[in-house]
Amino acid sequence: AQRVTQPEKLLSVFKGAPVELKCNYSYSGSPELFWYVQYSRQRLQLLLRHISRESIKGFTADLNKGETSFHLKKPFAQEEDSAMYYCALGSGNTGKLIFGQGTTLQVKP
Amino acid sequence: DTGVSQDPRHKITKRGQNVTFRCDPISEHNRLYWYRQTLGQGPEFLTYFQNEAQLEKSRLLSDRFSAERPKGSFSTLEIQRTEQGDSAMYLCASSLVVGHYGYTFGSGTRLTVV
């Protein structure tokens, strides 16, 4: 079955500390993985996608097929990073996404 | 183009009533998706359109739910005989067919069934 698991509902760190938001997936084919972010009172927006291997707002994520993981990392958290983060798995050619339950990142001053 | 628009932003309805939501996607996007999000959960796929054709429906979409995209532009999602379990945020997103699922989401319609 296709599934995305984000084991932490809440991750709380101090400003300047490293951040790692965990995401594990289950998918039999070649996965397309994404991170979406929702800041307070804003709409859900794409943060990054594994295929582009880009760094957005200092965040990176590496697809590890052996561990079926796509963890989101940032070396030094900022207060403005506080938001809800969703990992998502692309399913086939439909464009349909399967989302994890989300992790709230709280960056304390 | 101001992105994906959804209307209304909030809807409170009595159980048993019918409700309809509208989504206006980004004009050049030919794929349109509906998702539902309940408290503490990630968005769950409901259905999607490519142009005017509805290509997939989730099992979550009971017979009380229907979606249309009559001219391949805006879409409507109707829920008939609403139940309290239908209370959720209904999200619309659009994308191009090609590319890598770069969805643009709307702000959502929050439905409360009382």
GROMACS .gro file of C-alpha atoms in nm:
model
  223
    1ALA     CA    1   0.000   0.000   0.000
    2GLN     CA    2   0.113   0.354  -0.067
    3ARG     CA    3   0.169   0.539   0.253
    4VAL     CA    4   0.356   0.833   0.400
    5THR     CA    5   0.449   0.839   0.765
    6GLN     CA    6   0.562   1.142   0.961
    7PRO     CA    7   0.632   1.004   1.306
    8GLU     CA    8   0.647   1.335   1.492
    9LYS     CA    9   0.339   1.550   1.537
   10LEU     CA   10   0.541   1.827   1.698
   11LEU     CA   11   0.906   1.919   1.681
   12SER     CA   12   1.024   2.201   1.903
   13VAL     CA   13   1.374   2.347   1.869
   14PHE     CA   14   1.556   2.664   1.963
   15LYS     CA   15   1.657   2.922   1.705
   16GLY     CA   16   1.989   2.831   1.550
   17ALA     CA   17   1.956   2.460   1.625
   18PRO     CA   18   1.955   2.200   1.347
   19VAL     CA   19   1.622   2.065   1.233
   20GLU     CA   20   1.529   1.727   1.088
   21LEU     CA   21   1.168   1.649   1.004
   22LYS     CA   22   1.126   1.279   0.938
   23CYS     CA   23   0.934   1.125   0.654
   24ASN     CA   24   0.912   0.760   0.556
   25TYR     CA   25   0.719   0.625   0.264
   26SER     CA   26   0.588   0.299   0.127
   27TYR     CA   27   0.565   0.270  -0.251
   28SER     CA   28   0.638  -0.012  -0.492
   29GLY     CA   29   0.740   0.200  -0.789
   30SER     CA   30   0.980   0.486  -0.841
   31PRO     CA   31   0.870   0.751  -0.591
   32GLU     CA   32   0.816   1.120  -0.645
   33LEU     CA   33   0.847   1.295  -0.310
   34PHE     CA   34   0.768   1.646  -0.197
   35TRP     CA   35   0.761   1.866   0.107
   36TYR     CA   36   0.476   2.114   0.148
   37VAL     CA   37   0.460   2.384   0.412
   38GLN     CA   38   0.173   2.576   0.565
   39TYR     CA   39   0.254   2.891   0.758
   40SER     CA   40   0.000   3.030   0.999
   41ARG     CA   41  -0.310   3.159   0.820
   42GLN     CA   42  -0.161   3.085   0.478
   43ARG     CA   43  -0.237   2.827   0.215
   44LEU     CA   44  -0.044   2.506   0.167
   45GLN     CA   45   0.254   2.563  -0.062
   46LEU     CA   46   0.522   2.354  -0.222
   47LEU     CA   47   0.855   2.378  -0.039
   48LEU     CA   48   1.069   2.141  -0.239
   49ARG     CA   49   1.064   1.825  -0.450
   50HIS     CA   50   1.321   1.553  -0.457
   51ILE     CA   51   1.364   1.552  -0.832
   52SER     CA   52   1.496   1.906  -0.844
   53ARG     CA   53   1.748   1.853  -0.564
   54GLU     CA   54   1.715   2.216  -0.469
   55SER     CA   55   1.755   2.403  -0.144
   56ILE     CA   56   1.469   2.632  -0.052
   57LYS     CA   57   1.490   2.867   0.247
   58GLY     CA   58   1.790   2.665   0.361
   59PHE     CA   59   1.597   2.337   0.366
   60THR     CA   60   1.717   2.027   0.185
   61ALA     CA   61   1.582   1.676   0.157
   62ASP     CA   62   1.752   1.368   0.020
   63LEU     CA   63   1.566   1.067  -0.107
   64ASN     CA   64   1.704   0.748   0.049
   65LYS     CA   65   1.549   0.458  -0.136
   66GLY     CA   66   1.720   0.201   0.085
   67GLU     CA   67   1.560   0.343   0.397
   68THR     CA   68   1.250   0.466   0.210
   69SER     CA   69   1.296   0.805   0.369
   70PHE     CA   70   1.284   1.167   0.261
   71HIS     CA   71   1.377   1.363   0.570
   72LEU     CA   72   1.374   1.743   0.562
   73LYS     CA   73   1.676   1.915   0.711
   74LYS     CA   74   1.798   2.261   0.791
   75PRO     CA   75   2.126   2.332   0.970
   76PHE     CA   76   2.012   2.643   1.159
   77ALA     CA   77   1.644   2.693   1.234
   78GLN     CA   78   1.490   3.040   1.221
   79GLU     CA   79   1.177   3.157   1.400
   80GLU     CA   80   1.007   3.217   1.065
   81ASP     CA   81   1.041   2.844   0.991
   82SER     CA   82   0.768   2.775   1.244
   83ALA     CA   83   0.490   2.610   1.043
   84MET     CA   84   0.320   2.281   0.961
   85TYR     CA   85   0.521   2.061   0.727
   86TYR     CA   86   0.373   1.783   0.516
   87CYS     CA   87   0.561   1.515   0.329
   88ALA     CA   88   0.383   1.392   0.016
   89LEU     CA   89   0.424   1.100  -0.223
   90GLY     CA   90   0.333   1.125  -0.590
   91SER     CA   91   0.126   0.832  -0.711
   92GLY     CA   92   0.172   0.719  -1.070
   93ASN     CA   93   0.093   0.948  -1.360
   94THR     CA   94  -0.220   1.097  -1.215
   95GLY     CA   95  -0.053   1.370  -1.020
   96LYS     CA   96  -0.237   1.248  -0.713
   97LEU     CA   97  -0.047   1.307  -0.389
   98ILE     CA   98  -0.057   1.103  -0.071
   99PHE     CA   99   0.019   1.322   0.228
  100GLY     CA  100   0.157   1.237   0.567
  101GLN     CA  101  -0.015   1.360   0.881
  102GLY     CA  102   0.215   1.656   0.911
  103THR     CA  103   0.467   1.779   1.166
  104THR     CA  104   0.438   2.110   1.342
  105LEU     CA  105   0.776   2.277   1.369
  106GLN     CA  106   0.805   2.524   1.652
  107VAL     CA  107   1.120   2.734   1.662
  108LYS     CA  108   1.165   2.906   1.995
  109PRO     CA  109   1.364   3.228   2.034
  110ASP     CA  110  -0.407   3.565  -1.230
  111THR     CA  111  -0.420   3.555  -0.853
  112GLY     CA  112  -0.372   3.184  -0.810
  113VAL     CA  113  -0.630   2.925  -0.712
  114SER     CA  114  -0.949   3.074  -0.570
  115GLN     CA  115  -1.205   2.894  -0.360
  116ASP     CA  116  -1.547   3.014  -0.261
  117PRO     CA  117  -1.684   3.036   0.000
  118ARG     CA  118  -1.407   3.047   0.260
  119HIS     CA  119  -1.641   2.921   0.531
  120LYS     CA  120  -1.973   2.743   0.520
  121ILE     CA  121  -2.191   2.647   0.814
  122THR     CA  122  -2.483   2.428   0.727
  123LYS     CA  123  -2.742   2.217   0.902
  124ARG     CA  124  -2.723   1.842   0.876
  125GLY     CA  125  -2.918   1.719   0.578
  126GLN     CA  126  -2.870   2.031   0.368
  127ASN     CA  127  -2.687   2.038   0.036
  128VAL     CA  128  -2.378   2.253  -0.013
  129THR     CA  129  -2.174   2.348  -0.317
  130PHE     CA  130  -1.819   2.478  -0.329
  131ARG     CA  131  -1.643   2.642  -0.619
  132CYS     CA  132  -1.280   2.635  -0.726
  133ASP     CA  133  -1.119   2.856  -0.991
  134PRO     CA  134  -0.778   2.716  -1.086
  135ILE     CA  135  -0.486   2.894  -1.245
  136SER     CA  136  -0.604   2.952  -1.599
  137GLU     CA  137  -0.334   2.759  -1.784
  138HIS     CA  138  -0.350   2.459  -1.549
  139ASN     CA  139  -0.539   2.170  -1.700
  140ARG     CA  140  -0.540   1.946  -1.393
  141LEU     CA  141  -0.761   2.022  -1.095
  142TYR     CA  142  -0.770   1.828  -0.769
  143TRP     CA  143  -1.000   1.820  -0.469
  144TYR     CA  144  -0.871   1.716  -0.128
  145ARG     CA  145  -1.029   1.699   0.213
  146GLN     CA  146  -0.847   1.775   0.534
  147THR     CA  147  -0.973   1.700   0.883
  148LEU     CA  148  -0.818   1.822   1.206
  149GLY     CA  149  -0.477   1.675   1.274
  150GLN     CA  150  -0.457   1.498   0.940
  151GLY     CA  151  -0.289   1.564   0.611
  152PRO     CA  152  -0.497   1.633   0.301
  153GLU     CA  153  -0.674   1.328   0.158
  154PHE     CA  154  -0.733   1.291  -0.213
  155LEU     CA  155  -1.096   1.304  -0.327
  156THR     CA  156  -1.095   1.340  -0.705
  157TYR     CA  157  -0.921   1.502  -0.998
  158PHE     CA  158  -0.994   1.636  -1.344
  159GLN     CA  159  -0.784   1.668  -1.651
  160ASN     CA  160  -0.954   1.941  -1.849
  161GLU     CA  161  -1.325   1.855  -1.818
  162ALA     CA  162  -1.280   1.482  -1.766
  163GLN     CA  163  -1.302   1.342  -1.414
  164LEU     CA  164  -1.035   1.075  -1.419
  165GLU     CA  165  -1.029   0.934  -1.068
  166LYS     CA  166  -1.249   0.931  -0.761
  167SER     CA  167  -1.146   0.821  -0.416
  168ARG     CA  168  -1.349   0.571  -0.215
  169LEU     CA  169  -1.388   0.858   0.031
  170LEU     CA  170  -1.621   1.016  -0.221
  171SER     CA  171  -1.955   0.859  -0.139
  172ASP     CA  172  -2.263   0.886  -0.359
  173ARG     CA  173  -2.353   1.206  -0.178
  174PHE     CA  174  -2.052   1.379  -0.330
  175SER     CA  175  -2.031   1.497  -0.687
  176ALA     CA  176  -1.778   1.710  -0.866
  177GLU     CA  177  -1.787   1.876  -1.204
  178ARG     CA  178  -1.562   2.078  -1.423
  179PRO     CA  179  -1.796   2.156  -1.711
  180LYS     CA  180  -1.574   2.356  -1.942
  181GLY     CA  181  -1.237   2.256  -1.816
  182SER     CA  182  -1.206   2.576  -1.619
  183PHE     CA  183  -1.369   2.616  -1.276
  184SER     CA  184  -1.492   2.320  -1.077
  185THR     CA  185  -1.771   2.263  -0.826
  186LEU     CA  186  -1.793   2.010  -0.547
  187GLU     CA  187  -2.141   1.935  -0.418
  188ILE     CA  188  -2.227   1.745  -0.103
  189GLN     CA  189  -2.585   1.632  -0.070
  190ARG     CA  190  -2.758   1.552   0.258
  191THR     CA  191  -2.461   1.667   0.463
  192GLU     CA  192  -2.358   1.475   0.773
  193GLN     CA  193  -2.153   1.589   1.070
  194GLY     CA  194  -1.868   1.371   0.947
  195ASP     CA  195  -1.843   1.589   0.638
  196SER     CA  196  -1.711   1.876   0.850
  197ALA     CA  197  -1.363   1.944   0.717
  198MET     CA  198  -1.151   2.177   0.511
  199TYR     CA  199  -1.201   2.116   0.139
  200LEU     CA  200  -0.895   2.206  -0.063
  201CYS     CA  201  -0.864   2.260  -0.433
  202ALA     CA  202  -0.535   2.253  -0.621
  203SER     CA  203  -0.433   2.286  -0.983
  204SER     CA  204  -0.131   2.192  -1.189
  205LEU     CA  205  -0.005   2.139  -1.538
  206VAL     CA  206  -0.007   1.785  -1.675
  207VAL     CA  207   0.362   1.789  -1.736
  208GLY     CA  208   0.600   1.864  -1.458
  209HIS     CA  209   0.634   1.711  -1.120
  210TYR     CA  210   0.320   1.765  -0.922
  211GLY     CA  211   0.386   2.129  -0.860
  212TYR     CA  212   0.044   2.190  -0.718
  213THR     CA  213  -0.086   2.533  -0.639
  214PHE     CA  214  -0.340   2.511  -0.360
  215GLY     CA  215  -0.631   2.734  -0.286
  216SER     CA  216  -0.707   2.862   0.062
  217GLY     CA  217  -0.977   2.604   0.110
  218THR     CA  218  -1.342   2.604   0.212
  219ARG     CA  219  -1.405   2.518   0.574
  220LEU     CA  220  -1.732   2.330   0.611
  221THR     CA  221  -1.903   2.295   0.947
  222VAL     CA  222  -2.212   2.076   0.964
  223VAL     CA  223  -2.424   2.140   1.274
   0.00000   0.00000   0.00000
